Amino acid sequence: MKRKWLALFMAAWMGIGLTGCGTSDSGEGNTGESGSAGQTEQNSEAQNQESGVQESASDQQPESGSGEDITLRFSWWGGDSRHEATLKAIEAYENSHPGIKIEPEYSSFSGYYEKLVTQLASSNAPEIFQVDQGWVAELSARGDAFADLSKYSEVIDMAQISESMMNDYCKIGDEISVLPFGYNGTVFLYNRTLLADWCDEEGRLEMASWDDFIRIGRELHAKDAECYMTTAVTDGYLRYILKPMLEQITNEIDIQDDFTLGFNQEQMTQAYESFLEIFAQQVSQPYDEAVLYDSMQNNPLWLNGKIGGIFLFFSNIDTEIAGLDYDYGVAGMPMFADASISGQECCPSLMVAINRKADEAHQQAAAEFLEWFINSEEASLILGTVRGVPASASALEALEKGQMLSELMSQGIQISNDTISLKNGAYELNSSVKAVFVDYMEKVIYGVSTPEQASQGMTAELEGLLKDLSGQ
């Protein structure tokens, strides 16, 4: 389904999954994240693994009756800034809602999904839990995870979320299973200081096509052998370069919701051949060097101003340039001449659900909390962008009025919303599907397989995997 995000967001408001579209938790991301978020979120979460998992002391679902106080458990993952902001928001809510207690259960990303599945199986999951967009289809198939939020449409103002996002990512059949905390889109963040020779008088990078991207990168490296047009972590090469190239070629979602492929071997071969040019022409930092670093903040070439730019989710812009003294700009995805869509990801950064097994009183209280947490000005100003740019129109408006979005992030939002893109398929971000893509991408990069061989092997393996996932 093609759509212009700006028109849809603005029409519905004022109108993703690898894993959810990612977001770092510091200024805003999964897929970042990984499981979905983005590369920055993964790094932040990894750093927090050793800091200990903070959890509620309560192991049982609270019993409640009419007129009694209600305790709600709320679980999420992230780094310190997300934890701190969420705890502050919880405190504010409790102060204004006597009789409601929110017990926080927070941790790093590592192990979160496995623990949630175990809790669901033992009927001990929190009433409110954060999920990655890439998990929604699998958890929904269990039948015991998600309460139908359409029952609370009079409590939660869902009109604040764009209709397209609700239809594409939140509904499973006739039920509303999840809601988005935030949303994200792919843009190209470039070092205007380094790329001044390729910018116009107003500092806009003169790059519209992949041919432009390759040419600028080749000329930059020839000018300074230490410089490259771009770099990425493993997930970044897949999500921000290879898969967009493939979608621009096919104009289709890579993994269709009916468990079929949106591409054939010839199209995958073409995508691999185009992708390899960024390495053959020395446009990208060599892959075996780039993947030594788990984020741009750990990559010396990025920190030292030797990288022309990086593809990323717009909510990660401020995080990736923190502490760097260069002039930056934001551009859209380069495209093939005959492409009609960008291949960018524009999707929820993180999702939230209410436990289907919670009793009616607890589900009602959870819905009331989520209305405040997602849509209220008070919560928005506390939470900022720790879960990505808000998907709620009212929350986004609050941040804009409070001048809590940087100029670059605002530009990135506008560029992404103006770009025609495809939704992520329900199994696009499935961990097993992603592993197959990564495996064959690396075989091509390292010369273990030719593009033709990799395309043949990958399509066959994916078709078998998708058959298994479909239960056929």
CSV table of N, CA and C in Angstrom, one decimal, residues 202-277:
chain,number,residue,atom,x,y,z
A,202,GLU,N,22.8,27.0,-0.3
A,202,GLU,CA,22.1,26.9,1.0
A,202,GLU,C,22.4,25.7,1.8
A,203,GLY,N,23.4,25.0,1.4
A,203,GLY,CA,23.9,23.9,2.2
A,203,GLY,C,23.1,22.6,2.0
A,204,ARG,N,22.3,22.5,1.0
A,204,ARG,CA,21.5,21.3,0.7
A,204,ARG,C,22.4,20.3,-0.2
A,205,LEU,N,22.5,19.1,0.3
A,205,LEU,CA,23.3,18.1,-0.4
A,205,LEU,C,22.6,17.8,-1.8
A,206,GLU,N,23.3,17.9,-2.9
A,206,GLU,CA,22.8,17.7,-4.2
A,206,GLU,C,22.9,16.2,-4.5
A,207,MET,N,22.0,15.5,-3.9
A,207,MET,CA,21.9,14.0,-4.0
A,207,MET,C,20.5,13.6,-4.1
A,208,ALA,N,20.1,13.1,-5.3
A,208,ALA,CA,18.7,12.6,-5.5
A,208,ALA,C,18.7,11.2,-5.8
A,209,SER,N,19.7,10.7,-6.4
A,209,SER,CA,19.7,9.3,-6.9
A,209,SER,C,20.9,8.5,-6.3
A,210,TRP,N,20.8,7.2,-6.5
A,210,TRP,CA,21.9,6.3,-6.0
A,210,TRP,C,23.1,6.6,-6.9
A,211,ASP,N,22.9,7.0,-8.1
A,211,ASP,CA,24.1,7.4,-9.0
A,211,ASP,C,24.8,8.6,-8.3
A,212,ASP,N,24.0,9.6,-7.9
A,212,ASP,CA,24.6,10.7,-7.2
A,212,ASP,C,25.4,10.3,-6.0
A,213,PHE,N,24.7,9.4,-5.2
A,213,PHE,CA,25.3,8.9,-3.9
A,213,PHE,C,26.7,8.2,-4.2
A,214,ILE,N,26.7,7.4,-5.2
A,214,ILE,CA,27.9,6.7,-5.6
A,214,ILE,C,29.0,7.7,-6.1
A,215,ARG,N,28.6,8.6,-6.9
A,215,ARG,CA,29.5,9.5,-7.5
A,215,ARG,C,30.2,10.4,-6.4
A,216,ILE,N,29.3,10.9,-5.5
A,216,ILE,CA,29.9,11.8,-4.4
A,216,ILE,C,30.8,11.0,-3.5
A,217,GLY,N,30.4,9.8,-3.2
A,217,GLY,CA,31.2,9.0,-2.4
A,217,GLY,C,32.6,8.6,-3.0
A,218,ARG,N,32.5,8.4,-4.3
A,218,ARG,CA,33.8,8.1,-5.0
A,218,ARG,C,34.7,9.3,-5.1
A,219,GLU,N,34.1,10.4,-5.3
A,219,GLU,CA,34.9,11.7,-5.4
A,219,GLU,C,35.5,12.1,-4.0
A,220,LEU,N,34.7,11.8,-3.0
A,220,LEU,CA,35.1,12.2,-1.6
A,220,LEU,C,36.3,11.3,-1.2
A,221,HIS,N,36.2,10.0,-1.5
A,221,HIS,CA,37.3,9.1,-1.1
A,221,HIS,C,38.6,9.4,-1.9
A,222,ALA,N,38.4,9.8,-3.2
A,222,ALA,CA,39.5,10.2,-4.0
A,222,ALA,C,40.2,11.4,-3.5
A,223,LYS,N,39.4,12.3,-2.9
A,223,LYS,CA,40.0,13.5,-2.4
A,223,LYS,C,40.7,13.3,-1.0
A,224,ASP,N,40.2,12.4,-0.2
A,224,ASP,CA,40.8,12.0,1.0
A,224,ASP,C,40.5,10.6,1.3
A,225,ALA,N,41.6,9.8,1.2
A,225,ALA,CA,41.5,8.3,1.3
A,225,ALA,C,40.9,7.8,2.7
A,226,GLU,N,40.9,8.7,3.7
A,226,GLU,CA,40.4,8.3,5.0
A,226,GLU,C,38.9,8.5,5.1
A,227,CYS,N,38.3,9.2,4.1
A,227,CYS,CA,36.9,9.5,4.1
A,227,CYS,C,36.1,8.6,3.3
A,228,TYR,N,34.9,8.3,3.8
A,228,TYR,CA,33.9,7.5,3.0
A,228,TYR,C,32.5,8.3,3.1
A,229,MET,N,31.7,8.0,2.1
A,229,MET,CA,30.4,8.6,2.0
A,229,MET,C,29.5,8.2,3.2
A,230,THR,N,29.6,6.9,3.5
A,230,THR,CA,28.7,6.4,4.6
A,230,THR,C,29.3,5.2,5.3
A,231,THR,N,28.7,4.8,6.4
A,231,THR,CA,29.0,3.6,7.1
A,231,THR,C,27.8,3.2,7.9
A,232,ALA,N,27.8,2.0,8.5
A,232,ALA,CA,26.6,1.5,9.3
A,232,ALA,C,27.0,0.4,10.1
A,233,VAL,N,26.1,0.0,11.0
A,233,VAL,CA,26.3,-1.3,11.7
A,233,VAL,C,25.6,-2.4,10.8
A,234,THR,N,25.7,-3.6,11.1
A,234,THR,CA,25.1,-4.7,10.2
A,234,THR,C,23.6,-4.4,9.9
A,235,ASP,N,22.9,-4.2,11.0
A,235,ASP,CA,21.4,-3.9,10.8
A,235,ASP,C,21.2,-2.7,9.9
A,236,GLY,N,22.1,-1.7,10.0
A,236,GLY,CA,21.9,-0.5,9.2
A,236,GLY,C,22.1,-0.8,7.7
A,237,TYR,N,23.1,-1.6,7.4
A,237,TYR,CA,23.4,-1.9,6.0
A,237,TYR,C,22.1,-2.6,5.4
A,238,LEU,N,21.5,-3.5,6.2
A,238,LEU,CA,20.4,-4.2,5.7
A,238,LEU,C,19.1,-3.3,5.6
A,239,ARG,N,18.8,-2.6,6.7
A,239,ARG,CA,17.5,-1.9,6.7
A,239,ARG,C,17.6,-0.6,5.9
A,240,TYR,N,18.7,0.1,5.9
A,240,TYR,CA,18.7,1.4,5.4
A,240,TYR,C,19.3,1.5,4.0
A,241,ILE,N,19.9,0.4,3.5
A,241,ILE,CA,20.5,0.4,2.1
A,241,ILE,C,20.0,-0.7,1.3
A,242,LEU,N,20.3,-2.0,1.7
A,242,LEU,CA,19.9,-3.1,0.8
A,242,LEU,C,18.4,-3.2,0.6
A,243,LYS,N,17.7,-3.2,1.7
A,243,LYS,CA,16.2,-3.4,1.6
A,243,LYS,C,15.5,-2.2,0.9
A,244,PRO,N,15.9,-1.0,1.2
A,244,PRO,CA,15.3,0.1,0.4
A,244,PRO,C,15.6,0.0,-1.1
A,245,MET,N,16.8,-0.5,-1.5
A,245,MET,CA,17.1,-0.7,-2.9
A,245,MET,C,16.2,-1.7,-3.5
A,246,LEU,N,16.0,-2.8,-2.7
A,246,LEU,CA,15.1,-3.9,-3.2
A,246,LEU,C,13.7,-3.4,-3.4
A,247,GLU,N,13.2,-2.6,-2.4
A,247,GLU,CA,11.8,-2.1,-2.5
A,247,GLU,C,11.6,-1.1,-3.6
A,248,GLN,N,12.7,-0.3,-3.9
A,248,GLN,CA,12.6,0.6,-5.0
A,248,GLN,C,12.6,-0.2,-6.3
A,249,ILE,N,13.2,-1.3,-6.4
A,249,ILE,CA,13.1,-2.2,-7.6
A,249,ILE,C,11.8,-2.8,-7.8
A,250,THR,N,11.2,-3.3,-6.7
A,250,THR,CA,10.0,-4.1,-6.8
A,250,THR,C,8.7,-3.3,-6.6
A,251,ASN,N,8.8,-2.2,-5.8
A,251,ASN,CA,7.6,-1.5,-5.4
A,251,ASN,C,6.7,-2.4,-4.6
A,252,GLU,N,7.3,-3.3,-3.9
A,252,GLU,CA,6.5,-4.2,-3.0
A,252,GLU,C,7.2,-4.4,-1.7
A,253,ILE,N,6.4,-4.8,-0.7
A,253,ILE,CA,6.9,-5.1,0.6
A,253,ILE,C,7.7,-6.4,0.4
A,254,ASP,N,8.9,-6.5,1.1
A,254,ASP,CA,9.7,-7.7,0.9
A,254,ASP,C,9.0,-9.0,1.3
A,255,ILE,N,8.5,-8.9,2.5
A,255,ILE,CA,7.8,-10.1,3.0
A,255,ILE,C,6.3,-9.8,3.1
A,256,GLN,N,5.5,-10.4,2.3
A,256,GLN,CA,4.1,-10.1,2.2
A,256,GLN,C,3.3,-10.7,3.4
A,257,ASP,N,2.2,-10.1,3.7
A,257,ASP,CA,1.4,-10.6,4.9
A,257,ASP,C,0.8,-11.9,4.7
A,258,ASP,N,0.8,-12.4,3.4
A,258,ASP,CA,0.3,-13.8,3.1
A,258,ASP,C,1.4,-14.8,3.1
A,259,PHE,N,2.6,-14.4,3.7
A,259,PHE,CA,3.7,-15.3,3.8
A,259,PHE,C,4.3,-15.7,2.4
A,260,THR,N,4.3,-14.7,1.5
A,260,THR,CA,5.0,-14.9,0.2
A,260,THR,C,6.0,-13.8,0.1
A,261,LEU,N,6.9,-13.9,-0.9
A,261,LEU,CA,7.9,-12.9,-1.1
A,261,LEU,C,7.4,-11.9,-2.1
A,262,GLY,N,7.9,-10.6,-1.8
A,262,GLY,CA,7.5,-9.5,-2.7
A,262,GLY,C,8.5,-9.3,-3.8
A,263,PHE,N,9.4,-10.3,-4.0
A,263,PHE,CA,10.5,-10.1,-5.0
A,263,PHE,C,10.8,-11.5,-5.5
A,264,ASN,N,11.4,-11.5,-6.7
A,264,ASN,CA,11.9,-12.8,-7.3
A,264,ASN,C,13.4,-12.8,-7.3
A,265,GLN,N,14.0,-13.9,-7.8
A,265,GLN,CA,15.5,-14.0,-7.8
A,265,GLN,C,16.1,-12.9,-8.6
A,266,GLU,N,15.6,-12.6,-9.8
A,266,GLU,CA,16.2,-11.6,-10.6
A,266,GLU,C,16.2,-10.2,-10.0
A,267,GLN,N,15.2,-9.9,-9.3
A,267,GLN,CA,15.1,-8.6,-8.6
A,267,GLN,C,16.1,-8.6,-7.4
A,268,MET,N,16.2,-9.7,-6.7
A,268,MET,CA,17.1,-9.7,-5.6
A,268,MET,C,18.5,-9.6,-6.1
A,269,THR,N,18.8,-10.3,-7.2
A,269,THR,CA,20.2,-10.2,-7.8
A,269,THR,C,20.5,-8.8,-8.2
A,270,GLN,N,19.5,-8.0,-8.7
A,270,GLN,CA,19.7,-6.6,-9.1
A,270,GLN,C,20.0,-5.8,-7.9
A,271,ALA,N,19.3,-6.1,-6.8
A,271,ALA,CA,19.5,-5.3,-5.6
A,271,ALA,C,20.9,-5.6,-5.0
A,272,TYR,N,21.3,-6.8,-5.0
A,272,TYR,CA,22.7,-7.2,-4.5
A,272,TYR,C,23.7,-6.5,-5.4
A,273,GLU,N,23.6,-6.5,-6.6
A,273,GLU,CA,24.6,-5.9,-7.5
A,273,GLU,C,24.7,-4.4,-7.2
A,274,SER,N,23.6,-3.7,-7.1
A,274,SER,CA,23.6,-2.3,-6.7
A,274,SER,C,24.2,-2.0,-5.4
A,275,PHE,N,23.9,-2.9,-4.4
A,275,PHE,CA,24.4,-2.8,-3.1
A,275,PHE,C,25.9,-2.9,-3.0
A,276,LEU,N,26.4,-3.9,-3.8
A,276,LEU,CA,27.9,-4.1,-3.8
A,276,LEU,C,28.7,-2.9,-4.3
A,277,GLU,N,28.0,-2.1,-5.1
A,277,GLU,CA,28.7,-0.9,-5.6
A,277,GLU,C,29.2,0.0,-4.5
